Amino acid sequence: MKWWSIILISLGLAWSTTAWSQAESRVALVIGNGAYQNAEALKNPMNDARAMAKVLREAGFDVILRENASRRGMTEALRELSGKLTPGGVGLFYYAGHGMQVRGANYLLPVDAALNTEDELKYETVDVNDVLVRFDEARTRLSLLILDACRDNPFARRFRSTTRGLAQTDAPRGTVIAYATAPGETAADGEGANGLYTTELLKAIVVPGLKLEEVFKRTIDGVARASGNKQTPWVSSSFRGDFVFNAAAVAPPSAAATPPPGPQAAAPAPPGASGFDDRQFELAMWNAAEKSGQVGDYNEYLKRYPKGQFAGLARNRLDALRTKPAPGGQVAPVATPAAPKPSTAPPREVVVATRW
């Protein structure tokens, strides 16, 4: 039947769009530093990094994971990241560990950092601006930096110009910089297996179909609630596109779902049998009937969805076709589907989506 072919094409196009978004180049560097040699050790960054790496891999990222990285190890990992980034793709840098701000610049501390003076920063740490430069040179469409590094500076007493937490950095075009707490504030390492900020961030990332701004909104709300408003994450963004960590996947049309040729084609498989959402299938079936304008297609829709969201419209279309004069001036007879029997099944839940 025509409507079946149109439905398969419609669902195939929807799957192709999803597959295209999933095929987008996604590369992430995840670093968790906790076993510091010359500073206070942190217990959660390694757990945070492992959990983040797992979630990002499930979201289609090519993940480079480093734990307790030295200055050389962090530099080499950044070089590896640069080699994998592609123009128009997505690049992500996640860091959990000690960080500090000096004279308005942010620095991330390798586990072997040994600092006595500010002059040693460029030799012993990694400047966050160096990470931003690598993303800019790669011309990624989205550069995402997540810094769970707003703990107390372990070397603060040795410097004259340090302040609490990290400094706010204006995000270059196409960049999002996410901080575990507001500029100039500190965040606790956390009492559980993961830090408070990363715990809430992981919860939001795994939600299917959640846009990037909503991911951070949920993270901010979750952290503020869990900390009694003592810790408020911060986001600096200049990204104007759309990005979803986990797209709501649509399965490709299956060859097994294609009805056999001939006028006596079997009815389509029940909704969900081939991986399609029932509401999506109903919409595709209605669109097919609307496109053809044929009595048989409206009847097929009503036969399958007698109480569907377009059932009233389908009957109106059939009434209009019934009163349409046929060639010769007579009204063409139109078969009307029998009224459905009362159903004992519980009513279907209606989901209404709102835009944030």
CSV table of C-alpha atoms in Angstrom, one decimal:
chain,number,residue,atom,x,y,z
A,1,MET,CA,0.0,0.0,0.0
A,2,LYS,CA,1.0,3.6,-0.6
A,3,TRP,CA,0.7,4.6,3.0
A,4,TRP,CA,3.0,1.9,4.1
A,5,SER,CA,5.8,3.0,1.7
A,6,ILE,CA,5.4,6.6,2.8
A,7,ILE,CA,5.6,5.6,6.5
A,8,LEU,CA,8.8,3.7,5.9
A,9,ILE,CA,10.3,6.6,4.1
A,10,SER,CA,9.3,9.1,6.8
A,11,LEU,CA,10.7,6.9,9.6
A,12,GLY,CA,13.8,6.2,7.5
A,13,LEU,CA,14.4,10.0,7.2
A,14,ALA,CA,14.0,10.4,10.9
A,15,TRP,CA,16.5,7.7,11.6
A,16,SER,CA,18.9,9.2,9.1
A,17,THR,CA,18.8,12.5,10.9
A,18,THR,CA,19.5,10.8,14.2
A,19,ALA,CA,22.3,8.7,12.7
A,20,TRP,CA,23.9,11.9,11.2
A,21,SER,CA,24.0,13.6,14.6
A,22,GLN,CA,25.4,10.5,16.2
A,23,ALA,CA,28.1,10.4,13.4
A,24,GLU,CA,29.3,13.8,14.4
A,25,SER,CA,33.0,13.8,15.5
A,26,ARG,CA,33.1,13.8,19.3
A,27,VAL,CA,36.4,13.8,21.1
A,28,ALA,CA,37.0,14.2,24.9
A,29,LEU,CA,40.0,14.4,27.2
A,30,VAL,CA,39.1,13.5,30.7
A,31,ILE,CA,41.7,14.0,33.5
A,32,GLY,CA,41.3,13.2,37.2
A,33,ASN,CA,44.2,14.2,39.5
A,34,GLY,CA,44.1,13.3,43.2
A,35,ALA,CA,47.4,11.7,44.3
A,36,TYR,CA,49.3,14.9,44.7
A,37,GLN,CA,53.0,14.6,45.7
A,38,ASN,CA,53.4,18.1,47.1
A,39,ALA,CA,49.8,19.1,47.9
A,40,GLU,CA,46.8,17.8,49.8
A,41,ALA,CA,45.5,14.6,48.2
A,42,LEU,CA,42.0,14.4,46.9
A,43,LYS,CA,39.9,11.3,47.0
A,44,ASN,CA,37.2,11.9,44.4
A,45,PRO,CA,38.8,13.1,41.1
A,46,MET,CA,39.8,9.6,39.9
A,47,ASN,CA,36.3,8.3,40.5
A,48,ASP,CA,34.8,11.4,38.9
A,49,ALA,CA,37.1,11.0,35.8
A,50,ARG,CA,36.2,7.3,35.4
A,51,ALA,CA,32.5,7.9,35.7
A,52,MET,CA,32.6,10.8,33.2
A,53,ALA,CA,34.7,8.8,30.7
A,54,LYS,CA,32.1,6.0,30.9
A,55,VAL,CA,29.1,8.3,30.3
A,56,LEU,CA,30.9,10.2,27.5
A,57,ARG,CA,31.8,6.9,25.7
A,58,GLU,CA,28.2,5.9,25.9
A,59,ALA,CA,27.3,9.2,24.3
A,60,GLY,CA,29.5,8.6,21.3
A,61,PHE,CA,32.7,10.3,22.4
A,62,ASP,CA,36.2,9.1,21.6
A,63,VAL,CA,37.5,9.4,25.1
A,64,ILE,CA,41.2,10.0,26.2
A,65,LEU,CA,41.3,9.2,30.0
A,66,ARG,CA,44.2,10.2,32.2
A,67,GLU,CA,44.4,9.6,36.0
A,68,ASN,CA,47.0,11.2,38.3
A,69,ALA,CA,48.7,12.8,35.3
A,70,SER,CA,52.1,14.6,35.6
A,71,ARG,CA,52.8,17.8,33.9
A,72,ARG,CA,54.3,15.9,30.9
A,73,GLY,CA,51.4,13.5,30.9
A,74,MET,CA,48.8,16.3,30.7
A,75,THR,CA,50.8,18.0,27.9
A,76,GLU,CA,51.0,14.8,25.9
A,77,ALA,CA,47.3,14.1,26.5
A,78,LEU,CA,46.4,17.6,25.2
A,79,ARG,CA,48.6,16.9,22.1
A,80,GLU,CA,46.7,13.7,21.5
A,81,LEU,CA,43.4,15.5,21.9
A,82,SER,CA,44.5,18.1,19.3
A,83,GLY,CA,45.4,15.4,16.9
A,84,LYS,CA,41.9,13.9,17.0
A,85,LEU,CA,39.8,17.1,16.9
A,86,THR,CA,38.2,17.9,13.5
A,87,PRO,CA,36.8,21.1,12.1
A,88,GLY,CA,33.0,21.3,12.7
A,89,GLY,CA,33.2,18.6,15.4
A,90,VAL,CA,32.8,18.6,19.1
A,91,GLY,CA,35.7,18.8,21.6
A,92,LEU,CA,35.3,18.3,25.3
A,93,PHE,CA,37.9,18.8,28.1
A,94,TYR,CA,37.0,17.6,31.6
A,95,TYR,CA,39.3,18.1,34.6
A,96,ALA,CA,38.8,17.2,38.2
A,97,GLY,CA,41.6,18.1,40.7
A,98,HIS,CA,43.4,21.1,42.2
A,99,GLY,CA,43.3,24.4,40.3
A,100,MET,CA,44.1,28.0,41.1
A,101,GLN,CA,43.8,31.5,39.7
A,102,VAL,CA,46.7,33.9,39.7
A,103,ARG,CA,46.3,37.4,38.3
A,104,GLY,CA,43.1,36.5,36.6
A,105,ALA,CA,44.4,33.4,34.9
A,106,ASN,CA,43.4,29.8,35.7
A,107,TYR,CA,45.9,27.0,36.1
A,108,LEU,CA,45.4,23.3,36.5
A,109,LEU,CA,47.8,21.3,38.7
A,110,PRO,CA,49.5,18.1,37.7
A,111,VAL,CA,50.1,15.6,40.5
A,112,ASP,CA,53.9,16.4,40.4
A,113,ALA,CA,53.5,20.2,40.6
A,114,ALA,CA,56.0,21.8,43.0
A,115,LEU,CA,55.5,25.5,43.2
A,116,ASN,CA,57.5,28.0,45.3
A,117,THR,CA,57.0,31.2,43.3
A,118,GLU,CA,54.6,32.5,40.6
A,119,ASP,CA,57.3,32.3,38.0
A,120,GLU,CA,57.1,28.5,38.1
A,121,LEU,CA,53.5,28.4,37.1
A,122,LYS,CA,54.2,28.1,33.3
A,123,TYR,CA,56.6,25.2,33.9
A,124,GLU,CA,54.7,23.3,36.6
A,125,THR,CA,51.0,23.7,35.6
A,126,VAL,CA,48.7,23.8,32.6
A,127,ASP,CA,47.2,27.1,31.7
A,128,VAL,CA,43.4,26.8,30.9
A,129,ASN,CA,44.0,29.3,28.0
A,130,ASP,CA,46.3,26.7,26.4
A,131,VAL,CA,43.3,24.3,26.2
A,132,LEU,CA,41.1,27.0,24.7
A,133,VAL,CA,43.8,27.8,22.0
A,134,ARG,CA,43.9,24.1,21.0
A,135,PHE,CA,40.1,24.1,20.4
A,136,ASP,CA,40.3,27.3,18.5
A,137,GLU,CA,43.0,26.0,16.2
A,138,ALA,CA,40.9,22.9,15.5
A,139,ARG,CA,37.9,25.0,14.5
A,140,THR,CA,35.4,22.8,16.4
A,141,ARG,CA,31.8,23.9,16.2
A,142,LEU,CA,31.5,23.3,20.0
A,143,SER,CA,34.3,23.5,22.5
A,144,LEU,CA,33.3,22.4,26.0
A,145,LEU,CA,35.5,22.8,29.1
A,146,ILE,CA,34.2,21.4,32.4
A,147,LEU,CA,36.3,22.4,35.4
A,148,ASP,CA,35.6,20.6,38.7
A,149,ALA,CA,38.7,22.3,40.1
A,150,CYS,CA,37.5,25.0,42.4
A,151,ARG,CA,39.0,23.7,45.6
A,152,ASP,CA,41.3,25.7,48.0
A,153,ASN,CA,44.7,26.5,46.4
A,154,PRO,CA,47.3,24.3,48.1
A,155,PHE,CA,50.1,26.8,47.3
A,156,ALA,CA,48.2,30.0,48.3
A,157,ARG,CA,50.6,30.9,51.1
A,158,ARG,CA,53.5,31.0,48.7
A,159,PHE,CA,52.0,33.5,46.3
A,160,ARG,CA,51.0,37.1,46.9
A,161,SER,CA,48.4,37.5,44.2
A,162,THR,CA,46.2,34.3,44.5
A,163,THR,CA,42.5,34.4,45.3
A,164,ARG,CA,40.0,31.7,46.1
A,165,GLY,CA,38.6,29.4,43.5
A,166,LEU,CA,39.0,30.0,39.8
A,167,ALA,CA,38.6,33.2,37.8
A,168,GLN,CA,35.8,33.8,35.3
A,169,THR,CA,37.1,33.5,31.8
A,170,ASP,CA,35.1,34.8,28.8
A,171,ALA,CA,34.3,32.0,26.5
A,172,PRO,CA,35.5,32.4,23.0
A,173,ARG,CA,33.0,32.0,20.1
A,174,GLY,CA,31.5,28.5,20.0
A,175,THR,CA,32.8,27.7,23.5
A,176,VAL,CA,31.2,26.7,26.8
A,177,ILE,CA,33.2,26.9,30.0
A,178,ALA,CA,31.5,25.2,33.0
A,179,TYR,CA,32.7,25.7,36.6
A,180,ALA,CA,31.8,23.6,39.6
A,181,THR,CA,31.0,26.8,41.5
A,182,ALA,CA,30.9,30.6,41.0
A,183,PRO,CA,34.1,32.6,40.2
A,184,GLY,CA,36.1,33.3,43.3
A,185,GLU,CA,34.4,30.5,45.4
A,186,THR,CA,35.5,27.0,46.3
A,187,ALA,CA,33.7,23.6,46.0
A,188,ALA,CA,34.2,20.7,48.4
A,189,ASP,CA,35.6,17.4,47.2
A,190,GLY,CA,32.5,15.7,48.4
A,191,GLU,CA,31.7,12.9,50.8
A,192,GLY,CA,30.4,10.3,48.4
A,193,ALA,CA,32.1,8.3,45.6
A,194,ASN,CA,31.9,11.4,43.4
A,195,GLY,CA,32.2,15.1,43.9
A,196,LEU,CA,28.9,17.0,44.3
A,197,TYR,CA,29.2,18.8,41.0
A,198,THR,CA,30.1,15.8,38.9
A,199,THR,CA,27.4,13.7,40.5
A,200,GLU,CA,24.7,16.2,39.4
A,201,LEU,CA,26.3,16.7,36.0
A,202,LEU,CA,26.4,12.9,35.3
A,203,LYS,CA,22.7,12.7,36.1
A,204,ALA,CA,21.8,15.3,33.6
A,205,ILE,CA,24.1,14.1,30.8
A,206,VAL,CA,22.5,10.7,30.6
A,207,VAL,CA,19.0,12.0,30.1
A,208,PRO,CA,18.0,11.3,26.4
A,209,GLY,CA,17.3,14.3,24.3
A,210,LEU,CA,18.3,16.9,26.8
A,211,LYS,CA,19.8,20.0,25.2
A,212,LEU,CA,23.1,21.4,26.5
A,213,GLU,CA,21.7,24.4,28.3
A,214,GLU,CA,19.2,22.2,30.0
A,215,VAL,CA,22.0,19.9,31.1
A,216,PHE,CA,23.7,22.7,32.9
A,217,LYS,CA,20.5,24.2,34.3
A,218,ARG,CA,19.6,20.8,35.9
A,219,THR,CA,23.2,20.5,37.2
A,220,ILE,CA,23.1,24.0,38.7
A,221,ASP,CA,19.7,23.4,40.4
A,222,GLY,CA,20.8,20.0,41.7
A,223,VAL,CA,24.1,21.3,43.2
A,224,ALA,CA,22.4,24.3,44.8
A,225,ARG,CA,19.7,22.1,46.3
A,226,ALA,CA,22.1,19.4,47.6
A,227,SER,CA,24.5,22.0,49.1
A,228,GLY,CA,21.8,24.2,50.7
A,229,ASN,CA,22.7,27.0,48.2
A,230,LYS,CA,26.3,27.0,49.5
A,231,GLN,CA,27.6,26.0,46.1
A,232,THR,CA,26.3,27.4,42.8
A,233,PRO,CA,27.9,26.2,39.6
A,234,TRP,CA,28.7,28.8,36.9
A,235,VAL,CA,28.6,28.7,33.1
A,236,SER,CA,30.2,31.1,30.6
A,237,SER,CA,29.0,30.4,27.1
A,238,SER,CA,29.2,31.9,23.6
A,239,PHE,CA,27.8,28.8,21.9
A,240,ARG,CA,24.7,29.5,19.8
A,241,GLY,CA,24.0,26.1,18.2
A,242,ASP,CA,22.3,23.0,19.5
A,243,PHE,CA,23.9,20.0,21.2
A,244,VAL,CA,22.5,16.9,22.8
A,245,PHE,CA,24.7,14.4,24.6
A,246,ASN,CA,22.3,11.5,24.2
A,247,ALA,CA,19.9,11.8,21.3
A,248,ALA,CA,16.6,9.9,21.5
A,249,ALA,CA,17.5,7.1,19.1
A,250,VAL,CA,15.2,6.0,16.4
A,251,ALA,CA,15.8,2.5,15.0
A,252,PRO,CA,16.2,2.2,11.2
A,253,PRO,CA,13.4,0.6,9.2
A,254,SER,CA,13.8,-3.2,9.2
A,255,ALA,CA,13.6,-5.2,6.0
A,256,ALA,CA,11.5,-7.7,8.0
A,257,ALA,CA,8.9,-5.0,8.6
A,258,THR,CA,8.2,-4.6,4.9
A,259,PRO,CA,4.9,-6.2,3.9
A,260,PRO,CA,4.9,-8.8,1.2
A,261,PRO,CA,4.0,-7.6,-2.3
A,262,GLY,CA,0.6,-7.8,-3.8
A,263,PRO,CA,-2.9,-6.5,-3.0
A,264,GLN,CA,-3.3,-8.8,0.0
A,265,ALA,CA,-0.4,-7.3,2.0
A,266,ALA,CA,-0.4,-8.2,5.6
A,267,ALA,CA,-1.2,-5.6,8.2
A,268,PRO,CA,1.9,-3.8,9.7
A,269,ALA,CA,3.6,-5.1,12.8
A,270,PRO,CA,2.3,-3.8,16.1
A,271,PRO,CA,3.7,-0.5,17.2
A,272,GLY,CA,7.1,-1.0,18.9
A,273,ALA,CA,7.7,-4.3,17.1
A,274,SER,CA,10.3,-2.8,14.8
A,275,GLY,CA,11.7,-0.3,17.3
A,276,PHE,CA,9.4,2.7,16.4
A,277,ASP,CA,7.5,4.8,19.0
A,278,ASP,CA,3.7,4.3,18.7
A,279,ARG,CA,3.0,8.0,18.6
A,280,GLN,CA,5.6,8.5,15.9
A,281,PHE,CA,4.1,5.6,13.9
A,282,GLU,CA,0.6,7.1,14.3
A,283,LEU,CA,1.8,10.5,13.1
A,284,ALA,CA,3.5,9.0,10.1
A,285,MET,CA,0.4,7.0,9.2
A,286,TRP,CA,-1.8,10.1,9.4
A,287,ASN,CA,0.7,12.1,7.3
A,288,ALA,CA,0.5,9.4,4.7
A,289,ALA,CA,-3.3,9.5,4.6
A,290,GLU,CA,-3.3,13.3,4.3
A,291,LYS,CA,-0.8,13.2,1.5
A,292,SER,CA,-2.8,10.7,-0.6
A,293,GLY,CA,-6.3,11.9,0.3
A,294,GLN,CA,-7.6,8.4,-0.4
A,295,VAL,CA,-10.6,6.9,1.4
A,296,GLY,CA,-8.8,3.7,1.9
A,297,ASP,CA,-5.9,5.4,3.7
A,298,TYR,CA,-8.2,7.3,6.1
A,299,ASN,CA,-10.0,4.1,6.8
A,300,GLU,CA,-6.7,2.3,7.5
A,301,TYR,CA,-5.8,5.0,10.0
A,302,LEU,CA,-9.2,4.8,11.8
A,303,LYS,CA,-9.0,1.0,11.8
A,304,ARG,CA,-5.6,1.1,13.6
A,305,TYR,CA,-6.3,4.2,15.7
A,306,PRO,CA,-10.1,4.5,16.2
A,307,LYS,CA,-9.4,6.9,19.2
A,308,GLY,CA,-6.2,8.4,17.9
A,309,GLN,CA,-5.3,12.1,18.1
A,310,PHE,CA,-6.4,12.6,14.4
A,311,ALA,CA,-9.5,10.3,14.5
A,312,GLY,CA,-11.9,13.3,14.4
A,313,LEU,CA,-10.1,14.8,11.5
A,314,ALA,CA,-10.1,11.5,9.6
A,315,ARG,CA,-13.8,11.2,10.0
A,316,ASN,CA,-14.3,14.8,8.8
A,317,ARG,CA,-12.2,14.0,5.7
A,318,LEU,CA,-14.3,10.9,5.0
A,319,ASP,CA,-17.6,12.9,5.4
A,320,ALA,CA,-16.2,15.5,2.9
A,321,LEU,CA,-15.3,12.7,0.4
A,322,ARG,CA,-18.8,11.2,0.9
A,323,THR,CA,-20.5,14.4,-0.2
A,324,LYS,CA,-18.2,15.1,-3.1
A,325,PRO,CA,-20.0,14.5,-6.4
A,326,ALA,CA,-18.7,11.7,-8.5
A,327,PRO,CA,-18.4,11.9,-12.3
A,328,GLY,CA,-22.0,12.1,-13.7
A,329,GLY,CA,-23.3,14.2,-10.8
A,330,GLN,CA,-24.0,11.4,-8.3
A,331,VAL,CA,-22.5,11.3,-4.8
A,332,ALA,CA,-19.9,8.7,-4.6
A,333,PRO,CA,-20.5,6.1,-1.8
A,334,VAL,CA,-17.8,6.0,0.9
A,335,ALA,CA,-17.5,3.2,3.3
A,336,THR,CA,-17.3,4.3,6.9
A,337,PRO,CA,-15.4,2.1,9.4
A,338,ALA,CA,-17.5,0.5,12.1
A,339,ALA,CA,-17.6,2.2,15.5
A,340,PRO,CA,-15.0,0.8,17.9
A,341,LYS,CA,-16.1,-1.4,20.7
A,342,PRO,CA,-15.7,0.0,24.2
A,343,SER,CA,-12.3,-0.6,25.5
A,344,THR,CA,-11.6,-1.9,29.0
A,345,ALA,CA,-7.9,-0.9,28.8
A,346,PRO,CA,-6.8,2.1,31.0
A,347,PRO,CA,-6.6,5.5,29.1
A,348,ARG,CA,-3.3,6.3,27.5
A,349,GLU,CA,-1.2,9.0,29.1
A,350,VAL,CA,-0.9,12.2,27.1
A,351,VAL,CA,2.6,13.7,27.3
A,352,VAL,CA,2.8,17.5,26.6
A,353,ALA,CA,6.3,18.8,25.9
A,354,THR,CA,7.2,22.4,26.8
A,355,ARG,CA,10.1,24.4,25.5
A,356,TRP,CA,12.6,25.7,28.1
